[in-house]
């Protein structure tokens, strides 16, 4: 990938992480666990920008559960998958070697795929359908940074 383009996407990711951690600055003790539907009523779809959704829902809390609901089958819509990428570099470059498959195209249908954010670390989520086409385009991916504080 192009050098200049790479540094630009890195900067975007970095800025996002800074915003996410600043947003987690204040508040009182964490309370009940939450189930958060990724993408709200739209669910987890191919070709969709989740950055705004992730910023709006940040910071996530430790032990929040993210629910990835895939669109129903029987349509020509490309069905996404859910991968956890190991670090910012693999997230930005869409390098899925070393990524962990959390749910394939079938597992998120119906009740949805539930992922608990039970570690204090950034979670890099992305779909790898269509040879990572969406990921490379900056779509159907987001970073969730859980915090111990509530807000
Ligand atoms: C998260 O879950 C772990 C294990 O279930 C628990 O020990 C911890 O207190 C929880 N933390 C928060 C902030 O809810
Ligand atoms: C697929 O989705 C499109 C757009 O929502 C809809 O217009 C179409 O009728 C659907 N096709 C099937 C076979 O469900
Ligand atoms: C996705 O949305 C964010 C926030 O609105 C924006 O900064 C970014 O450029 C968008 N990315 C793409 C690939 O459209």
XYZ file of C-alpha atoms and ligand atoms in Angstrom:
193
model
C 0.000 0.000 0.000
C 1.080 3.570 -0.594
C 3.316 5.107 2.081
C 1.493 8.426 2.291
C -1.898 6.771 2.414
C -0.672 4.442 5.166
C 0.469 7.241 7.413
C -2.871 8.967 6.913
C -4.892 5.917 7.977
C -2.568 5.420 10.920
C -3.117 8.983 12.020
C -6.891 8.500 11.821
C -6.668 5.392 13.969
C -4.414 7.114 16.446
C -6.712 10.129 16.746
C -9.632 7.802 17.304
C -7.826 6.022 20.152
C -6.969 9.347 21.782
C -10.594 10.497 21.570
C -11.786 7.185 22.974
C -9.438 7.363 25.957
C -10.132 11.034 26.660
C -13.850 10.277 26.664
C -13.264 7.688 29.395
C -11.802 10.288 31.747
C -14.468 10.926 34.354
C -17.416 9.331 36.034
C -18.347 7.118 38.926
C -18.060 3.394 39.599
C -19.128 1.001 36.839
C -22.583 -0.486 37.243
C -24.627 -3.128 35.427
C -23.331 -4.995 32.422
C -24.627 -3.821 29.102
C -25.496 -5.568 25.864
C -24.705 -3.251 22.974
C -26.053 -3.933 19.510
C -23.316 -3.131 17.019
C -24.640 -0.704 14.406
C -27.888 -0.296 16.370
C -30.890 -1.505 14.344
C -28.776 -1.766 11.188
C -26.732 -4.581 12.674
C -23.384 -5.753 11.297
C -23.398 -5.331 7.539
C -20.925 -5.457 4.720
C -19.986 -2.136 3.134
C -20.909 -0.025 6.164
C -18.945 2.645 8.019
C -18.926 1.857 11.768
C -16.494 4.577 12.845
C -19.194 7.081 13.753
C -21.146 4.392 15.604
C -18.030 3.397 17.570
C -17.260 7.011 18.534
C -20.869 7.639 19.554
C -20.838 4.533 21.760
C -17.393 5.144 23.267
C -16.077 4.599 25.760
C -17.171 1.037 26.138
C -17.056 -0.389 29.640
C -15.166 -3.381 30.819
C -17.478 -6.433 30.578
C -19.816 -4.798 28.077
C -21.078 -7.343 25.579
C -21.100 -6.413 21.923
C -23.797 -8.157 19.871
C -23.032 -8.573 16.180
C -26.271 -9.251 14.302
C -25.870 -10.143 10.646
C -28.540 -9.323 8.054
C -30.893 -12.199 7.225
C -29.828 -14.562 4.430
C -31.787 -15.170 1.254
C -30.626 -11.948 -0.325
C -27.660 -11.234 -2.531
C -26.214 -9.008 0.240
C -22.649 -9.953 1.081
C -22.718 -11.449 4.560
C -19.939 -10.257 6.855
C -17.817 -12.186 9.317
C -16.267 -10.970 12.572
C -12.530 -11.174 13.163
C -10.463 -9.859 16.045
C -7.204 -8.421 14.741
C -4.146 -8.523 17.006
C -3.015 -4.879 16.791
C -3.380 -1.462 15.191
C -1.043 -2.360 12.344
C -3.032 -5.422 11.251
C -6.256 -3.424 11.660
C -5.005 -0.624 9.423
C -3.406 -2.851 6.797
C -6.142 -5.514 6.949
C -3.616 -8.257 7.550
C -5.780 -11.181 8.690
C -2.927 -13.639 9.264
C -2.849 -13.935 13.034
C -6.428 -12.682 13.329
C -8.926 -14.654 15.365
C -12.214 -15.648 13.742
C -14.957 -14.840 16.254
C -17.902 -15.591 14.001
C -18.314 -16.735 10.418
C -21.050 -15.657 8.008
C -23.606 -17.985 9.636
C -22.947 -17.487 13.344
C -24.207 -13.925 13.560
C -27.620 -14.698 12.106
C -30.580 -14.846 14.512
C -29.692 -13.962 18.094
C -26.388 -12.527 16.985
C -22.828 -13.181 18.006
C -21.999 -12.032 21.546
C -18.499 -10.834 22.380
C -17.677 -9.714 25.916
C -15.058 -6.983 26.278
C -13.499 -8.512 29.371
C -9.951 -7.246 28.970
C -8.585 -3.714 29.257
C -7.180 -3.455 25.758
C -8.263 -2.063 22.405
C -10.378 -4.556 20.454
C -9.855 -4.367 16.692
C -12.907 -5.801 14.905
C -13.194 -6.297 11.151
C -14.997 -8.374 8.562
C -12.883 -10.389 6.143
C -15.514 -11.268 3.567
C -14.698 -10.550 -0.081
C -10.916 -10.796 0.444
C -10.942 -8.008 3.034
C -12.328 -5.626 0.423
C -14.447 -3.786 3.006
C -11.646 -3.638 5.533
C -9.264 -2.082 3.037
C -11.951 0.459 2.123
C -12.283 1.354 5.813
C -15.699 -0.288 6.132
C -17.256 -2.923 8.410
C -14.518 -2.469 11.002
C -14.103 -0.522 14.249
C -12.039 -0.249 17.414
C -13.611 -0.662 20.857
C -11.621 0.474 23.888
C -13.173 -0.678 27.164
C -12.717 1.452 30.256
C -13.219 0.680 33.947
C -14.988 3.998 34.474
C -18.616 4.691 33.769
C -19.728 7.969 32.242
C -15.653 -7.793 34.956
O -15.801 -9.195 35.100
C -14.810 -9.773 35.912
C -14.945 -11.283 35.841
O -16.269 -11.662 35.647
C -14.958 -9.222 37.326
O -13.976 -9.783 38.176
C -14.788 -7.710 37.290
O -15.026 -7.151 38.562
C -15.751 -7.079 36.298
N -15.405 -5.665 36.167
C -16.316 -4.705 35.986
C -15.794 -3.309 35.906
O -17.517 -4.940 35.892
C -32.806 -7.963 -1.098
O -32.709 -6.698 -0.499
C -33.150 -5.646 -1.293
C -32.845 -4.339 -0.600
O -33.271 -4.373 0.736
C -34.639 -5.832 -1.595
O -35.103 -4.798 -2.404
C -34.858 -7.174 -2.277
O -36.224 -7.410 -2.454
C -34.240 -8.307 -1.467
N -34.288 -9.535 -2.228
C -34.671 -10.704 -1.657
C -34.623 -11.887 -2.546
O -35.003 -10.795 -0.490
C -16.261 6.794 8.131
O -16.839 7.752 8.980
C -15.885 8.529 9.677
C -16.617 9.390 10.681
O -17.735 10.014 10.123
C -15.069 9.333 8.669
O -14.091 10.091 9.329
C -14.388 8.357 7.703
O -13.716 9.060 6.700
C -15.404 7.421 7.069
N -14.675 6.409 6.311
C -15.049 6.013 5.100
C -14.196 4.964 4.463
O -16.037 6.449 4.562
